[in-house]
XYZ file of C-alpha atoms in Angstrom:
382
model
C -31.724 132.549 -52.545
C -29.292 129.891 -52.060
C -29.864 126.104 -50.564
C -29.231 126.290 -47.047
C -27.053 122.534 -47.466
C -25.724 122.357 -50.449
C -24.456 118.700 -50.049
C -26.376 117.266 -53.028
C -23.629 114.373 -53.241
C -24.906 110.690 -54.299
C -22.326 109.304 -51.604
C -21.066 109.965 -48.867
C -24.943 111.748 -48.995
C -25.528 114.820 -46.820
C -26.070 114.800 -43.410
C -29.615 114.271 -41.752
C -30.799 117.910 -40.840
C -29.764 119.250 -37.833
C -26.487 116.929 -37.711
C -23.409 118.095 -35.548
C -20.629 116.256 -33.935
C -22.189 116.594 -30.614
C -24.433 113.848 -31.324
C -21.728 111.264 -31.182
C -20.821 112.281 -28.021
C -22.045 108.710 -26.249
C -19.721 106.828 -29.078
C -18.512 103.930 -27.419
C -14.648 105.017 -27.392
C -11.532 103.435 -26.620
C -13.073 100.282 -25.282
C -13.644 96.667 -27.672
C -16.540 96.429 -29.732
C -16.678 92.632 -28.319
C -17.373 94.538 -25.232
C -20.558 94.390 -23.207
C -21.290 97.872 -24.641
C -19.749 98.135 -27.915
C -21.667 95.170 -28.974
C -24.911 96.915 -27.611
C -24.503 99.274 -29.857
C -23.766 97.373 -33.020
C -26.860 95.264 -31.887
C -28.827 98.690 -31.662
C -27.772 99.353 -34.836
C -29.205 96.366 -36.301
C -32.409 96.249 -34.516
C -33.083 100.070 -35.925
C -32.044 98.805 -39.127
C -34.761 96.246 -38.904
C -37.516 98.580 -37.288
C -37.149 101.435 -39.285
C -36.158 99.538 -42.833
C -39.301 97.121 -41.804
C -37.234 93.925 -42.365
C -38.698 91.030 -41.879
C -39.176 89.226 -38.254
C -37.016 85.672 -40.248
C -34.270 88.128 -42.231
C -31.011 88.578 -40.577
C -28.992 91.560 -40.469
C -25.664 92.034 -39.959
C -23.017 94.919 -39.960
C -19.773 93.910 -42.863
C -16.425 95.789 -43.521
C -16.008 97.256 -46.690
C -19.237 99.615 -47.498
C -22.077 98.015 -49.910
C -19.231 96.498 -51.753
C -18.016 94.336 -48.869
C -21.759 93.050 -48.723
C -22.710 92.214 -51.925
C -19.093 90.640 -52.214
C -19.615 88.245 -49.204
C -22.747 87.304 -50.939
C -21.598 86.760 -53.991
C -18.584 84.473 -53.073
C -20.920 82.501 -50.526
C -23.597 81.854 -52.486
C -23.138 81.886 -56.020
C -21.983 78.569 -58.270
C -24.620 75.967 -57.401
C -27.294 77.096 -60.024
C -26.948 79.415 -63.439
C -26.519 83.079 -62.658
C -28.096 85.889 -64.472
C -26.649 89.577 -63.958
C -28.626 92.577 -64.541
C -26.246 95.653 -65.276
C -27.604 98.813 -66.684
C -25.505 101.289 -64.792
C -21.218 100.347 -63.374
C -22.143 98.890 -60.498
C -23.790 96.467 -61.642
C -20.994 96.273 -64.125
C -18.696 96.039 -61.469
C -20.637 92.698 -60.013
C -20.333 91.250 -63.842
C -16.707 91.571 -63.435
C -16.650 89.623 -60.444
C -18.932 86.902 -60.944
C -17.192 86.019 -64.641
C -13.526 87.340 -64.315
C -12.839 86.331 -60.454
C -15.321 83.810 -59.937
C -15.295 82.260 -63.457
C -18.236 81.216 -63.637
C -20.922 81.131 -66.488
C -23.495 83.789 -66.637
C -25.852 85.490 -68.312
C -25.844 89.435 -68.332
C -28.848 90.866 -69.167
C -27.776 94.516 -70.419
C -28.366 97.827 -70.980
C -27.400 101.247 -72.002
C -27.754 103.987 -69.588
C -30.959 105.464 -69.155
C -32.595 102.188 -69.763
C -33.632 99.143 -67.984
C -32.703 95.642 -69.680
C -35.213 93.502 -70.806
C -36.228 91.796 -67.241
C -38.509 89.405 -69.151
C -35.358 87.378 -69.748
C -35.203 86.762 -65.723
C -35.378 82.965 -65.451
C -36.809 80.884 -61.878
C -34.475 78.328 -62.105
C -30.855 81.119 -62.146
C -29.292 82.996 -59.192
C -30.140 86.164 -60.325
C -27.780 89.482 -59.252
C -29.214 93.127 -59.662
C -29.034 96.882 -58.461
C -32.496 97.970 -57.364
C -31.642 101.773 -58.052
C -28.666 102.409 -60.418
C -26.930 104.933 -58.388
C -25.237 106.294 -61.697
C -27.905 106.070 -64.040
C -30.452 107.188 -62.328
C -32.134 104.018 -63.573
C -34.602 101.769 -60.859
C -36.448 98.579 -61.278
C -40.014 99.879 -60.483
C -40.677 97.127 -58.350
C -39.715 93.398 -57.921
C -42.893 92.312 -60.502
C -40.111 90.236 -62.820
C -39.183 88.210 -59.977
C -40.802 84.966 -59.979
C -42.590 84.518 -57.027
C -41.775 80.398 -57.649
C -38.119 80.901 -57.780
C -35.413 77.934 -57.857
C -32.449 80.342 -57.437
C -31.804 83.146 -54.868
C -32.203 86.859 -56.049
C -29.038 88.399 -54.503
C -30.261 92.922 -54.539
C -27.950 95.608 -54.250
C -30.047 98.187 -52.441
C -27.484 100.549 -51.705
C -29.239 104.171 -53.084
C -32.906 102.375 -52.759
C -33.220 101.382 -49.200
C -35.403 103.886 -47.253
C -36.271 105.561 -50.735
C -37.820 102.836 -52.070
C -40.160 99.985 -51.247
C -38.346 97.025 -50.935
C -40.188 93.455 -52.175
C -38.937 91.623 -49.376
C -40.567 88.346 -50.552
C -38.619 88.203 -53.601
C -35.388 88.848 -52.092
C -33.141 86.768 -50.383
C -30.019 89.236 -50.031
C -30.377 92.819 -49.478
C -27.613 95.267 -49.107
C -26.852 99.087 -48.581
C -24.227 101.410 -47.003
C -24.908 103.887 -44.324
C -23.647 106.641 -45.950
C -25.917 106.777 -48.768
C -30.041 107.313 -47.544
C -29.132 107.288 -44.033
C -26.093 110.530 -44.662
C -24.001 107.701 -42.709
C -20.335 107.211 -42.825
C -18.794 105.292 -45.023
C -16.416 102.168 -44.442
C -19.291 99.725 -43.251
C -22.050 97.925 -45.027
C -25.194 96.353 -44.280
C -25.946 92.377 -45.074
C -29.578 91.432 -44.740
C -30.038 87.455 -45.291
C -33.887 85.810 -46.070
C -34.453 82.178 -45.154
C -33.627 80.972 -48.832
C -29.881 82.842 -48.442
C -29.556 80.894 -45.110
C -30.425 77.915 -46.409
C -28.008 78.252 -49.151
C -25.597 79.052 -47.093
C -25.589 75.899 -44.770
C -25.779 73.517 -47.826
C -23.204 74.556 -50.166
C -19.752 75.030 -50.510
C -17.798 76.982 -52.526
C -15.131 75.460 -54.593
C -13.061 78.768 -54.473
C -10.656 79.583 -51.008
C -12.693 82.156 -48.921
C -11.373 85.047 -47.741
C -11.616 85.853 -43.744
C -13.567 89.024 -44.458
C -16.148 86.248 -46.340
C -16.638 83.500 -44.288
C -20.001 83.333 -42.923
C -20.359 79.690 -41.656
C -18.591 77.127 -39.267
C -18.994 73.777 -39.736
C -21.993 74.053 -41.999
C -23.732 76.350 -39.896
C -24.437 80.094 -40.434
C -22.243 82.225 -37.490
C -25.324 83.953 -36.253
C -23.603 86.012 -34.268
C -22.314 88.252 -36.980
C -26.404 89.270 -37.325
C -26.348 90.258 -33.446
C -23.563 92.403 -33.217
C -20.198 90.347 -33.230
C -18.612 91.963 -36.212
C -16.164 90.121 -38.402
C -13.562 92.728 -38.064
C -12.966 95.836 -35.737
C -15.570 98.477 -36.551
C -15.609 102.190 -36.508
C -18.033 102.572 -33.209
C -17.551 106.698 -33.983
C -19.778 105.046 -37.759
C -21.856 103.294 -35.418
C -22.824 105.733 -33.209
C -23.961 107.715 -36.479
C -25.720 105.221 -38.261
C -28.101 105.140 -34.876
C -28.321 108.839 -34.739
C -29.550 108.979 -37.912
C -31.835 105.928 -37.651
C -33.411 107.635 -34.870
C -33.838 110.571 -36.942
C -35.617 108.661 -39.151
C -37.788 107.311 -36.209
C -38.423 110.389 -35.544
C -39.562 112.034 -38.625
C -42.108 108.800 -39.176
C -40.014 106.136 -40.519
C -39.906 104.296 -43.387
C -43.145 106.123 -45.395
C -41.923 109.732 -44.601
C -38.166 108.890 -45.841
C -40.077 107.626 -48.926
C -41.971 110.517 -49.018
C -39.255 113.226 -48.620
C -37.671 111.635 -51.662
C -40.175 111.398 -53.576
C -41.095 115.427 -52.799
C -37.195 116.232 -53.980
C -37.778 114.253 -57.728
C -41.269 115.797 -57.411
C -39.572 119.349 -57.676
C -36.619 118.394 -59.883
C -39.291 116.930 -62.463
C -41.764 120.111 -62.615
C -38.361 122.052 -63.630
C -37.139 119.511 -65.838
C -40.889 119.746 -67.605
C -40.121 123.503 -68.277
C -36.573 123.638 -68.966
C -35.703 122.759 -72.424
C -31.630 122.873 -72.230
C -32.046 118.732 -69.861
C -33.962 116.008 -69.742
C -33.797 113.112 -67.238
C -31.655 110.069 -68.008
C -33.911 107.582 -67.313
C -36.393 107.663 -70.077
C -38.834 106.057 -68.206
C -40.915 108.074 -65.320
C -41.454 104.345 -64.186
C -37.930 103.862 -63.744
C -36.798 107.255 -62.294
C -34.759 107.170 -59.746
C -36.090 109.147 -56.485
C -32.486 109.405 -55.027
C -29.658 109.589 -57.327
C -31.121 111.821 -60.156
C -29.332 112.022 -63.249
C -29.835 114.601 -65.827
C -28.254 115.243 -69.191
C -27.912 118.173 -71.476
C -29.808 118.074 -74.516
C -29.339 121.419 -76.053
C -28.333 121.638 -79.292
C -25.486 123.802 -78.696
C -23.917 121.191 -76.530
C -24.893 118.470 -78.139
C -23.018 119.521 -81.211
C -19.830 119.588 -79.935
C -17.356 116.653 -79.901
C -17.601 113.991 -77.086
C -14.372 115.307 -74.991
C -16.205 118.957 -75.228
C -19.717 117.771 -74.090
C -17.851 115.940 -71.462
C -15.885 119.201 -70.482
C -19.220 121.267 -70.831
C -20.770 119.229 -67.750
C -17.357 119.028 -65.915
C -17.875 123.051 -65.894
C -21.327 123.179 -65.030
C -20.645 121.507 -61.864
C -17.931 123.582 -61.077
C -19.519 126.726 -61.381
C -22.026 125.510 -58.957
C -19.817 124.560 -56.384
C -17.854 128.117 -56.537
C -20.489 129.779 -55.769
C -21.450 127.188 -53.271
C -25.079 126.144 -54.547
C -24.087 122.519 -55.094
C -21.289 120.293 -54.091
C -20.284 117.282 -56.535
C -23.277 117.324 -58.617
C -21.033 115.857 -61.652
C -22.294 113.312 -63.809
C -20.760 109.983 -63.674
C -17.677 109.727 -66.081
C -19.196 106.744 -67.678
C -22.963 108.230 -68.409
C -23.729 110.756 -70.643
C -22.409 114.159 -69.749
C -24.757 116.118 -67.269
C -25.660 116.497 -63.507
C -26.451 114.102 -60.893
C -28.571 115.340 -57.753
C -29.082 113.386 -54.807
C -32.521 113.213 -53.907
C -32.711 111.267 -50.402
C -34.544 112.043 -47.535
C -31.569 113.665 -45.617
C -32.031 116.583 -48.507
C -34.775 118.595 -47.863
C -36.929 119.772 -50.318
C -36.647 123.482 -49.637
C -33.193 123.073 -50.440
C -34.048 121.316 -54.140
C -36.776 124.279 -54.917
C -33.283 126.798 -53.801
C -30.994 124.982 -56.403
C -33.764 125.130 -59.614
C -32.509 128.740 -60.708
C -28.958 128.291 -59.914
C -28.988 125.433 -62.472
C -30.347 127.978 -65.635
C -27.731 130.381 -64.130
C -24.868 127.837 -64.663
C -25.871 126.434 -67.547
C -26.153 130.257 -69.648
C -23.069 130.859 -67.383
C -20.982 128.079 -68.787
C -22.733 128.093 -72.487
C -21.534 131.942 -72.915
C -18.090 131.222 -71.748
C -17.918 128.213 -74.265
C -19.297 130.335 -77.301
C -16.934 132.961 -76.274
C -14.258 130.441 -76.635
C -15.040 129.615 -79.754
């Protein structure tokens, strides 16, 4: 028995079920995405977005160039400097927005750090900072259980990278003024385009400060003082892919269909569901995240914890998951289930709704088959 879709990549994620090229066919082609109809669509896109994601009636949301990074980019050039900033970063994305914020932006902040597999002490999270933070640490497996460590009377905005936890994971809208994601991670989107969802509190920000840095065209999100609303109704900064478009809707009407928000939810939660009864049984892994509080539902990440891997040097435990992917993908059970290069050697699975569940249960054996696989070729090696 073999999965039936083997794409267990955490981005681009695997198709919704039942995908094929034929449902692009009424992609708005060859004509302007300023036109009448290419900026229905991008406004279709949003308003999906909204309905399915269960924004909030006062958030804006608006389609960006350059994935998840172009989003949380724009937000953190536009918004950041007036107050203190705090950083969470337990995983390299979060890294990542660390880098930018005190290399590029210069400015003073606070990182509040961990290893992976952890979650930083969130007690630390002060009201009166900007505070900057992946929801679900798409390579640690890592996820803030829920927004609790927020304070509810904050001075600063809470800017959320929500890239591998939106429509996995329920969103605390009230305690977040900037959301982002990419369509190609829940949704089994394409790549290339992010999503930019603004709360009152990011608005307001926006139309009363100024940054003291030049800002880039791709940036810019005011005139004169005033927000460009337009840009959250479908009159895109720069020329988007309308083939991307065309997908995201597909698969936001897939999601629609299925029951929205609460069955993508669900779905995930089934796929970590199976993962963890076989992880309970299976004494060669154990999750990364140590917590079950803080387990990621989408991007699961495993590591090895046998004794006869966990002997070897660093570059050999590294090479000993390189192979165990590989072997999986050869015999075409699993497609880049690799480990991040950063985290501890193992697997990561993605978990999303798009994956169905059958497909999980299909891929439980085939991991003990690699693993004795690649553990006798590395002992005969020896």
């Amino acid at each position: 028995m073999r999965p039936a879709r083997p794409e267990f990549s955490s981005g681009p994620c695997a198709k919704r079920p039942g995908w094929t090229p034929e449902n692009l066919a009424n992609a708005v082609l060859g004509r302007s995405h300023r036109s009448k109809l290419g900026k229905a669509r991008l406004k279709e896109a949003i308003d999906r977005t909204r309905q399915v994601l269960e924004v909030p009636d006062d958030y804006l949301v608006g389609i960006v160039p350059g994935s998840d990074t172009g989003a949380v980019e724009m937000a953190l050039w536009s918004l950041l400097g007036p107050r203190p900033v705090q950083l969470m970063a337990f995983e390299s994305f979060g890294k990542d927005w660390v880098t930018d914020v005190v290399k590029q932006l210069k400015l003073p902040a606070e990182v509040l750090d961990a290893p992976y597999g952890k979650l930083p002490d969130v007690t630390k999270v002060r009201k009166d900072a900007d505070l900057v933070f992946t929801w679900n640490g798409t390579t640690s497996g890592v996820r803030v259980p829920n927004a609790d460590f927020i304070p509810a009377d904050r001075e600063g905005v809470t800017i959320c990278d929500a890239t591998s936890a939106a429509f996995a994971q329920k969103l605390e809208w009230a305690k977040l003024d900037v959301v982002t994601f990419s369509w190609q991670k829940a949704l089994g989107g394409e790549g290339g385009h992010g999503v930019l969802i603004l709360g009152p509190r990011a608005v307001e920000r926006l139309e009363s400060y100024t940054p003291a840095w030049p800002m880039p065209k791709l940036f810019r999100m005011t005139k004169a003082g005033k927000l460009t609303r337009d840009i959250f109704e479908g009159a895109t900064i720069n020329t988007p892919s309308m083939l991307c478009v065309e997908d995201a809707i597909d698969a936001l009407k897939w999601a629609e269909g299925i029951g929205g928000l609460a069955e993508m939810q669900r779905r995930a939660d089934a796929n970590l569901a199976i993962l963890a009864d076989w992880v309970a049984k299976t004494p060669w892994v154990e999750f990364l995240a140590e917590d079950a509080a803080t387990r990621s539902n989408t991007s699961v990440c495993l590591k090895v914890v046998d004794p006869r891997v966990t002997g070897l040097s660093e570059d050999a435990q590294a090479d000993f998951a390189k192979k165990l992917a590989s072997v999986l993908e050869k015999e075409a059970v699993a497609y880049d289930v690799g480990g991040y290069r950063d985290a501890p050697p193992g697997l990561r699975i993605w978990c999303g709704a798009t994956v169905e569940t059958s497909d999980v249960d299909a891929l439980t054996p085939w991991l003990d088959w690699a693993f004795e696989t690649v553990v006798a070729d590395f002992a005969a090696a020896a």
